[in-house]
Short mmCIF file of C-alpha atoms and ligand atoms in Angstrom, two decimals:
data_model
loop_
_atom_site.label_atom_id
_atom_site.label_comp_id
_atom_site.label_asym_id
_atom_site.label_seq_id
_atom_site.Cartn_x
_atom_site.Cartn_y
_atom_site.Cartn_z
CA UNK A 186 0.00 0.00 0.00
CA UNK A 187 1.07 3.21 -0.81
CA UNK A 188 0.77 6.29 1.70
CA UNK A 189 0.04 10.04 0.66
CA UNK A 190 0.00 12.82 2.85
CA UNK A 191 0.36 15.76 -0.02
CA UNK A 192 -2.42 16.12 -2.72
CA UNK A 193 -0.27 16.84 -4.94
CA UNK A 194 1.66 13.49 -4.51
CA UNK A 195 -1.42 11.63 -4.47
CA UNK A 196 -2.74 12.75 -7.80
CA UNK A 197 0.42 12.32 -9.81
CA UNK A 198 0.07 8.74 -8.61
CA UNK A 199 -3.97 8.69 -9.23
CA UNK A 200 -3.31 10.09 -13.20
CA UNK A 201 -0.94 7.61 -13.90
CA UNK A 202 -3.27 5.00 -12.90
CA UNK A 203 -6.16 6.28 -14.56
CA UNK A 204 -4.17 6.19 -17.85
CA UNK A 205 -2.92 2.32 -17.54
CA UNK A 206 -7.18 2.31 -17.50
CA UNK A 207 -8.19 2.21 -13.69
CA UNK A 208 -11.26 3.31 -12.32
CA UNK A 209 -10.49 5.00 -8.82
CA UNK A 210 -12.86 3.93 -5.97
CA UNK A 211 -12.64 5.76 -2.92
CA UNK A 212 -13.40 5.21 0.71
CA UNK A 213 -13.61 8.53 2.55
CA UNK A 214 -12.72 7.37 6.58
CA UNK A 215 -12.03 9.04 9.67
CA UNK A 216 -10.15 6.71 10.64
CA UNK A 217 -10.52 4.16 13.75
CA UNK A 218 -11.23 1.12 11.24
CA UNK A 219 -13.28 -1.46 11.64
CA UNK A 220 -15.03 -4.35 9.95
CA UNK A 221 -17.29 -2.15 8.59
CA UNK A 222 -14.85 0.06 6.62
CA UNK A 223 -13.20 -3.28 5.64
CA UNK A 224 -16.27 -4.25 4.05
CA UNK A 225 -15.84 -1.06 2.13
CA UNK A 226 -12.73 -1.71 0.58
CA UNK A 227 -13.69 -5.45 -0.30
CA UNK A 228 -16.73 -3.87 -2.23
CA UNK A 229 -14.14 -1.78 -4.01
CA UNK A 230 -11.50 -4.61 -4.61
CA UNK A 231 -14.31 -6.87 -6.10
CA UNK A 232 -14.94 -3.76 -8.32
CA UNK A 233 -11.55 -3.77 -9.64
CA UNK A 234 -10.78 -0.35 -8.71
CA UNK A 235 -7.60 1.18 -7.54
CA UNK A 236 -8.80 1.27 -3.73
CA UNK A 237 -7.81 4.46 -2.18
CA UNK A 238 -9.09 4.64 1.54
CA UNK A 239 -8.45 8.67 3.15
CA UNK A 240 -8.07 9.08 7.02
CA UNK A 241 -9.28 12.59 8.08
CA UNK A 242 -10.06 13.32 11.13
CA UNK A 243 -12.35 16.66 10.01
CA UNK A 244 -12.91 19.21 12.59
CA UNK A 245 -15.45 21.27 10.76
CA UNK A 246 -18.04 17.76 11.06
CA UNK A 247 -18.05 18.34 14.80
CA UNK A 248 -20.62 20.03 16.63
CA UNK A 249 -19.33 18.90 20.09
CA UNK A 250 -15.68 19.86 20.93
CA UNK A 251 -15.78 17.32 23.24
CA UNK A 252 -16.55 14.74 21.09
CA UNK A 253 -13.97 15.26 18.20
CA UNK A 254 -11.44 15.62 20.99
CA UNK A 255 -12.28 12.16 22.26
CA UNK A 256 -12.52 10.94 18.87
CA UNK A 257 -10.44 7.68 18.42
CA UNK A 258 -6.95 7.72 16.79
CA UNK A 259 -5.39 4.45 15.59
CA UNK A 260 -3.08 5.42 12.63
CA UNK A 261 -1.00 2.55 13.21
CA UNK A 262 -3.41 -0.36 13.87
CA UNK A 263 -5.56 1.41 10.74
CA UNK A 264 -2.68 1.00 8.21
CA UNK A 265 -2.63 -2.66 9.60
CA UNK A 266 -5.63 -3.10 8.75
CA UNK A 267 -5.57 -1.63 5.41
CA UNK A 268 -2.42 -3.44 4.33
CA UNK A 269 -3.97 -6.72 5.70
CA UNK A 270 -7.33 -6.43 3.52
CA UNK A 271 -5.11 -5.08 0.05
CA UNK A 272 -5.75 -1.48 -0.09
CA UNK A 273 -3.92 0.39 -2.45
CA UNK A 274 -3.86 3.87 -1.34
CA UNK A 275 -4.18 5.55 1.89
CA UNK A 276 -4.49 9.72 1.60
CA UNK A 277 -3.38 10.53 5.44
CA UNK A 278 -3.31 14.37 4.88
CA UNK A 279 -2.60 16.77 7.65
CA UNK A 280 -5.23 19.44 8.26
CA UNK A 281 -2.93 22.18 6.11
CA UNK A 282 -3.32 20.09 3.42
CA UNK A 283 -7.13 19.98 3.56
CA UNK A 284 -7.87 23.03 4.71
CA UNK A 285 -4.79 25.36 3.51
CA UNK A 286 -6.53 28.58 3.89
CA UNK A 287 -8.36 27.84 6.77
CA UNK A 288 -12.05 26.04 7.41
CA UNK A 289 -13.63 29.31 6.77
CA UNK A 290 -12.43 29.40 2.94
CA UNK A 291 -13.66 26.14 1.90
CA UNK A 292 -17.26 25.55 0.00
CA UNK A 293 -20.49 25.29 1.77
CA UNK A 294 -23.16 23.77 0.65
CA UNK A 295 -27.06 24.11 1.02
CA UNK A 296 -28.44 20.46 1.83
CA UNK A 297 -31.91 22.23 2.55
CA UNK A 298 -34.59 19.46 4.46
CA UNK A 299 -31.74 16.95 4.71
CA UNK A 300 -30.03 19.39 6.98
CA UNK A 301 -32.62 20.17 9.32
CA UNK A 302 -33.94 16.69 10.31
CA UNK A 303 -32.68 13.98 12.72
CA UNK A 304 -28.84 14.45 12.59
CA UNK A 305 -29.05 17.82 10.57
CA UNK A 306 -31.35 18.82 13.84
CA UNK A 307 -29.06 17.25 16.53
CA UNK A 308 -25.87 18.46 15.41
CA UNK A 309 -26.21 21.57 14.12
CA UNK A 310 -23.38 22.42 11.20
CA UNK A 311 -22.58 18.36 11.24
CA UNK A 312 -23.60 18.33 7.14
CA UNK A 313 -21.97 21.64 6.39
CA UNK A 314 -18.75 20.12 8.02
CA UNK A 315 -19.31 16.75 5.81
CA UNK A 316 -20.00 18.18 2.48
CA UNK A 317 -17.23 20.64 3.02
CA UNK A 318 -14.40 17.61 3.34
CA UNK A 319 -15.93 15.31 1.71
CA UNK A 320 -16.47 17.78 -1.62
CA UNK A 321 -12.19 18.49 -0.98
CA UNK A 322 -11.40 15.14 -0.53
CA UNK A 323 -12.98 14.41 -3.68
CA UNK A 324 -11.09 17.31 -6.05
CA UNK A 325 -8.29 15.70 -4.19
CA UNK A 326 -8.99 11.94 -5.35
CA UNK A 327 -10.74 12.01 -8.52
CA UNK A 328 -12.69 8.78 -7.51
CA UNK A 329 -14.54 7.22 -10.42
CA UNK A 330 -16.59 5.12 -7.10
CA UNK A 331 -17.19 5.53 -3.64
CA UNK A 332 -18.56 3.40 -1.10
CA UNK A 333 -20.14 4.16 1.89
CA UNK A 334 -21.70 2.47 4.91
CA UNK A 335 -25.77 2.75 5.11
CA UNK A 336 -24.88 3.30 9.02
CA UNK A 337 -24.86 6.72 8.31
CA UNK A 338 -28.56 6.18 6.16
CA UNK A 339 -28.63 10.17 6.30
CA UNK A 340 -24.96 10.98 5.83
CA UNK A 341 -25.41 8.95 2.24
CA UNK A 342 -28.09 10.94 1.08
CA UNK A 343 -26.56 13.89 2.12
CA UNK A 344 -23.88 12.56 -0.39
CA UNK A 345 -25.93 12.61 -3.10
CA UNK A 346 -27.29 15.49 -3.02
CA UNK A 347 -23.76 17.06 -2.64
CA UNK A 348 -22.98 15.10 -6.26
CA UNK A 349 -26.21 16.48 -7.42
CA UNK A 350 -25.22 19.94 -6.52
CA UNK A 351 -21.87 19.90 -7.62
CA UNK A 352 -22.80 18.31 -10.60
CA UNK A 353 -20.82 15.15 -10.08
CA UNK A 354 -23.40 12.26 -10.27
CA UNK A 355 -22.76 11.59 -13.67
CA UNK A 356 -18.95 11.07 -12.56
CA UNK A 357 -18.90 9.77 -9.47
CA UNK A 358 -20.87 7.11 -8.49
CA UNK A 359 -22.14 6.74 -4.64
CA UNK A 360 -22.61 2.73 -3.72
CA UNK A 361 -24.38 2.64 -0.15
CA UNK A 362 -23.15 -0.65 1.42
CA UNK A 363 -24.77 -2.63 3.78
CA UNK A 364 -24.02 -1.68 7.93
CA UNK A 365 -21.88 -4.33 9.21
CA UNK A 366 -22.75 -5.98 12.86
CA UNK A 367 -21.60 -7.58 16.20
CA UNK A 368 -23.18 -11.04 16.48
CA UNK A 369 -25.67 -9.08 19.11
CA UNK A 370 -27.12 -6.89 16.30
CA UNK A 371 -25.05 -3.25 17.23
CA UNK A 372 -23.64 -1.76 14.19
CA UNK A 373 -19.93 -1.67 13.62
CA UNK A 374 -18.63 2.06 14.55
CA UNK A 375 -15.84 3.40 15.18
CA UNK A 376 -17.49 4.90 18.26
CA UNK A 377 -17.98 1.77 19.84
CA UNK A 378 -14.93 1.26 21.34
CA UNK A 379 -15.28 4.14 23.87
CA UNK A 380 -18.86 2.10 25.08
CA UNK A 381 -17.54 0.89 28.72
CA UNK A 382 -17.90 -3.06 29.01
CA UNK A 383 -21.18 -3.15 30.63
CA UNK A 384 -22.96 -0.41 28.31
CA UNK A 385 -21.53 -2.53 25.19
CA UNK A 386 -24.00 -5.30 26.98
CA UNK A 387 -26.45 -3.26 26.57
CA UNK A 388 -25.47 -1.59 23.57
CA UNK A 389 -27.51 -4.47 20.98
CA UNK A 390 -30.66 -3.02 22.43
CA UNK A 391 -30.89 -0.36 19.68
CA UNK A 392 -30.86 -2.74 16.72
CA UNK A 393 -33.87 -5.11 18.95
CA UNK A 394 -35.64 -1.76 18.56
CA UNK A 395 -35.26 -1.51 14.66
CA UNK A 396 -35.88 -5.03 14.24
CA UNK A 397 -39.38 -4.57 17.16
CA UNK A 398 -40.40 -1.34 14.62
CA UNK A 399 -39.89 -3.68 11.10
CA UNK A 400 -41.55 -6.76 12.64
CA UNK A 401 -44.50 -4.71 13.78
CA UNK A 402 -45.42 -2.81 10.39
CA UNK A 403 -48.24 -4.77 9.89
CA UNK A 404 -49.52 -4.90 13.61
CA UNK A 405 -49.42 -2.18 15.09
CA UNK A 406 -49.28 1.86 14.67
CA UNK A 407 -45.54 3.61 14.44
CA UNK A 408 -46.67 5.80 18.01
CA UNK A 409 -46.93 2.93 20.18
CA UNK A 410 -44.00 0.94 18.82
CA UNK A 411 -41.90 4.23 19.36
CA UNK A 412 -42.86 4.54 23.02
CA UNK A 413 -42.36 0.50 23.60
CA UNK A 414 -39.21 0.56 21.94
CA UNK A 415 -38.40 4.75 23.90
CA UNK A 416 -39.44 3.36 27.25
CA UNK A 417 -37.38 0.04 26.70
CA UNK A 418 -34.16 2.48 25.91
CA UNK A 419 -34.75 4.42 28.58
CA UNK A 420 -35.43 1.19 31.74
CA UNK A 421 -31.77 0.42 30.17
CA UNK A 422 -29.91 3.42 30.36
CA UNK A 423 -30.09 5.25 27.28
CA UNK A 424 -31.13 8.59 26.53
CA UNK A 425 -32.75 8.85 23.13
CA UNK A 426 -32.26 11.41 21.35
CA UNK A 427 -35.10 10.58 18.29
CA UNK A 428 -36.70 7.07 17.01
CA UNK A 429 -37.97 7.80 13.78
CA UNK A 430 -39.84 6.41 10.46
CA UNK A 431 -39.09 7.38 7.26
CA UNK A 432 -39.71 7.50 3.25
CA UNK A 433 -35.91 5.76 2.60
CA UNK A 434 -35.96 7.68 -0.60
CA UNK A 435 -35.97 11.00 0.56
CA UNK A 436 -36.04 10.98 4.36
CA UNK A 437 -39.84 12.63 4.25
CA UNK A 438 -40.33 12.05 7.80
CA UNK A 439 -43.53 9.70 8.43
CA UNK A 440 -46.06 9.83 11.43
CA UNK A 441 -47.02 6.23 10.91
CA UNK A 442 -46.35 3.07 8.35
CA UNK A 443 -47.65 3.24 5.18
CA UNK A 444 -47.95 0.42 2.45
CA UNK A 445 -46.44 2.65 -0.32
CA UNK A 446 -42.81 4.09 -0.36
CA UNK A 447 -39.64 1.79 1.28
CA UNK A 448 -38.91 2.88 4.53
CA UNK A 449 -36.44 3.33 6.99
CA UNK A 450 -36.06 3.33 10.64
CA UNK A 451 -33.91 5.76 12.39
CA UNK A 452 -32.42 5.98 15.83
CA UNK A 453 -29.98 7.86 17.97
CA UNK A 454 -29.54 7.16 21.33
CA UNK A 455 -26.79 8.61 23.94
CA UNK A 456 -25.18 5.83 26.32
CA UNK A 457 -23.19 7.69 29.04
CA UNK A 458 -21.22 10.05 26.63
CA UNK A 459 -21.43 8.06 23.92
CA UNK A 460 -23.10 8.76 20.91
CA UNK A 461 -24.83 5.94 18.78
CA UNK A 462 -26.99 5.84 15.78
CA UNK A 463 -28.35 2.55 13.25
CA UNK A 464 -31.38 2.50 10.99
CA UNK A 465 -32.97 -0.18 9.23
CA UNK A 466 -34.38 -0.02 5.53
CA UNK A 467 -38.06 -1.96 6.47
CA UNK A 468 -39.15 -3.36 3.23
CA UNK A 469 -35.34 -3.37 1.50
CA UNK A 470 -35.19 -2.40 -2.31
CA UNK A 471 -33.21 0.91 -2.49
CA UNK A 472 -30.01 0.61 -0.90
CA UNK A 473 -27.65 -2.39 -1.75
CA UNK A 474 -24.08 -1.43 -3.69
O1 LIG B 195 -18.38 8.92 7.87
C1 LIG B 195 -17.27 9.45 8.12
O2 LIG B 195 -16.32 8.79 8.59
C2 LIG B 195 -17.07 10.91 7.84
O3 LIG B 195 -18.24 11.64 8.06
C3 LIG B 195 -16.51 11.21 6.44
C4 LIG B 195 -17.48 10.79 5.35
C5 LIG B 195 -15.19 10.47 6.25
C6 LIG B 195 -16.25 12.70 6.29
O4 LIG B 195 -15.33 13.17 7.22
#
């Protein structure tokens, strides 16, 4: 595997590569690796792309100081990892290199609705922050592919709409891959491993609740499941923050089930100071790679 920290390096490497005939697929990572960005790459591999994985750590994505302080740091065991599963290509920038005239210089973009529900509403300036790196990351890599985990359901669509606005979605195509999971149901995150050993016990709760809201579609009304599955949270510990429904298209939020459009099921929860969020595409038709 070959490292990059300059752009400029990286993309005299990425051009010669595209002209022996490669297509560039690209896993945009902040780093902390786990199965689930593993699964990434081996979507990408079976591609036949050049596999190019970045490591950012991006300040501007943070809403909480606190929590992109604590965020994890694992350089070493990460480019393990990477070299174990056959990645090409890590980009490990520095924040200069991202951000050379400062966060304040770089694009913004508008996600409009996207931006004010669930995580837009939670973490104010979280999107801005994502579609700011991830649109630099992207005039730094050229990627013909990226991949991305449906973890972050809203994060994805976010992406699109960033290719739609930039006018990239005929260039760059977005694959959302499946969430990868502990045998107890939680969904792989790099976030996980500040969970304390007793609230990772508890921690497979929050997929019982997406799999309680699925299983009950044709039973029962979306209110009461949301209070069985809030009051369930809450006798264990959790705080949550929203349990939602919603058109998986578009991310209409919905007040109950409805026969017509696929939907998904959204949840964040806090456990002590940890953030955690999954979601589960009910009847599953618009999200595989
Ligand atoms: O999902 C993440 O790890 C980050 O939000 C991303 C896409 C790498 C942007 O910093």
């Amino acid at each position: 595997m070959v490292i990059f920290k300059k752009t400029a390096d990286l993309q005299q490497y990425i051009t010669s590569e595209r002209i022996a005939g490669r297509n560039i697929g690209f896993i945009p990572t902040m780093g902390a690796l786990h199965a689930g960005h593993i699964s990434l790459i081996n979507t990408a591999l079976n591609n036949k792309d050049l596999v190019v994985c970045s490591i950012f750590v991006n300040p501007t994505q943070f809403n909480d100081k606190k929590d992109y302080e604590k965020y994890p740091v694992t350089v070493n065991e990460d480019i393990g990892m990477l070299v174990e599963a056959g990645c090409d290509v890590l980009f490990l920038p520095g924040i200069e290199e991202i951000y050379p005239e400062g966060t304040d210089k770089s694009p913004v973009f508008d996600f409009g609705y996207l931006d004010t529900i669930l995580e837009g509403a939670q973490r104010p300036g979280h999107f801005k922050g994502v579609g700011q790196v991830v649109s630099l990351l992207f005039d730094a890599v050229h990627p013909q592919n990226v991949y991305m985990g449906q973890k972050d359901y809203q994060q994805c669509m976010v992406i699109k709409k960033l290719l739609a606005i930039t006018g990239l979605q005929d260039k760059i195509r977005l694959h959302i891959c499946p969430t990868v999971r502990e045998a107890d149901g939680l969904a792989m995150s790099s976030r996980n491993r500040r969970l304390t050993e007793p609230q990772r016990m508890l921690a497979g709760c929050i997929y019982q609740c997406l799999v309680s809201i699925e299983s009950k579609a044709d039973t029962a009304t979306f209110e009461v499941v949301k209070k069985e599955c809030t009051d369930l949270l809450a006798a264990k510990g959790f705080i949550p923050e929203y349990i939602a429904l919603a058109n998986a298209d578009d991310l209409t939020l919905l007040n109950n089930y409805t026969p017509a459009p696929p939907m998904v099921a959204l949840i964040a929860v806090r456990l002590g100071e940890v953030r955690l969020i999954d979601n589960l595409v009910l009847n599953n038709t618009s999200t595989q790679a």
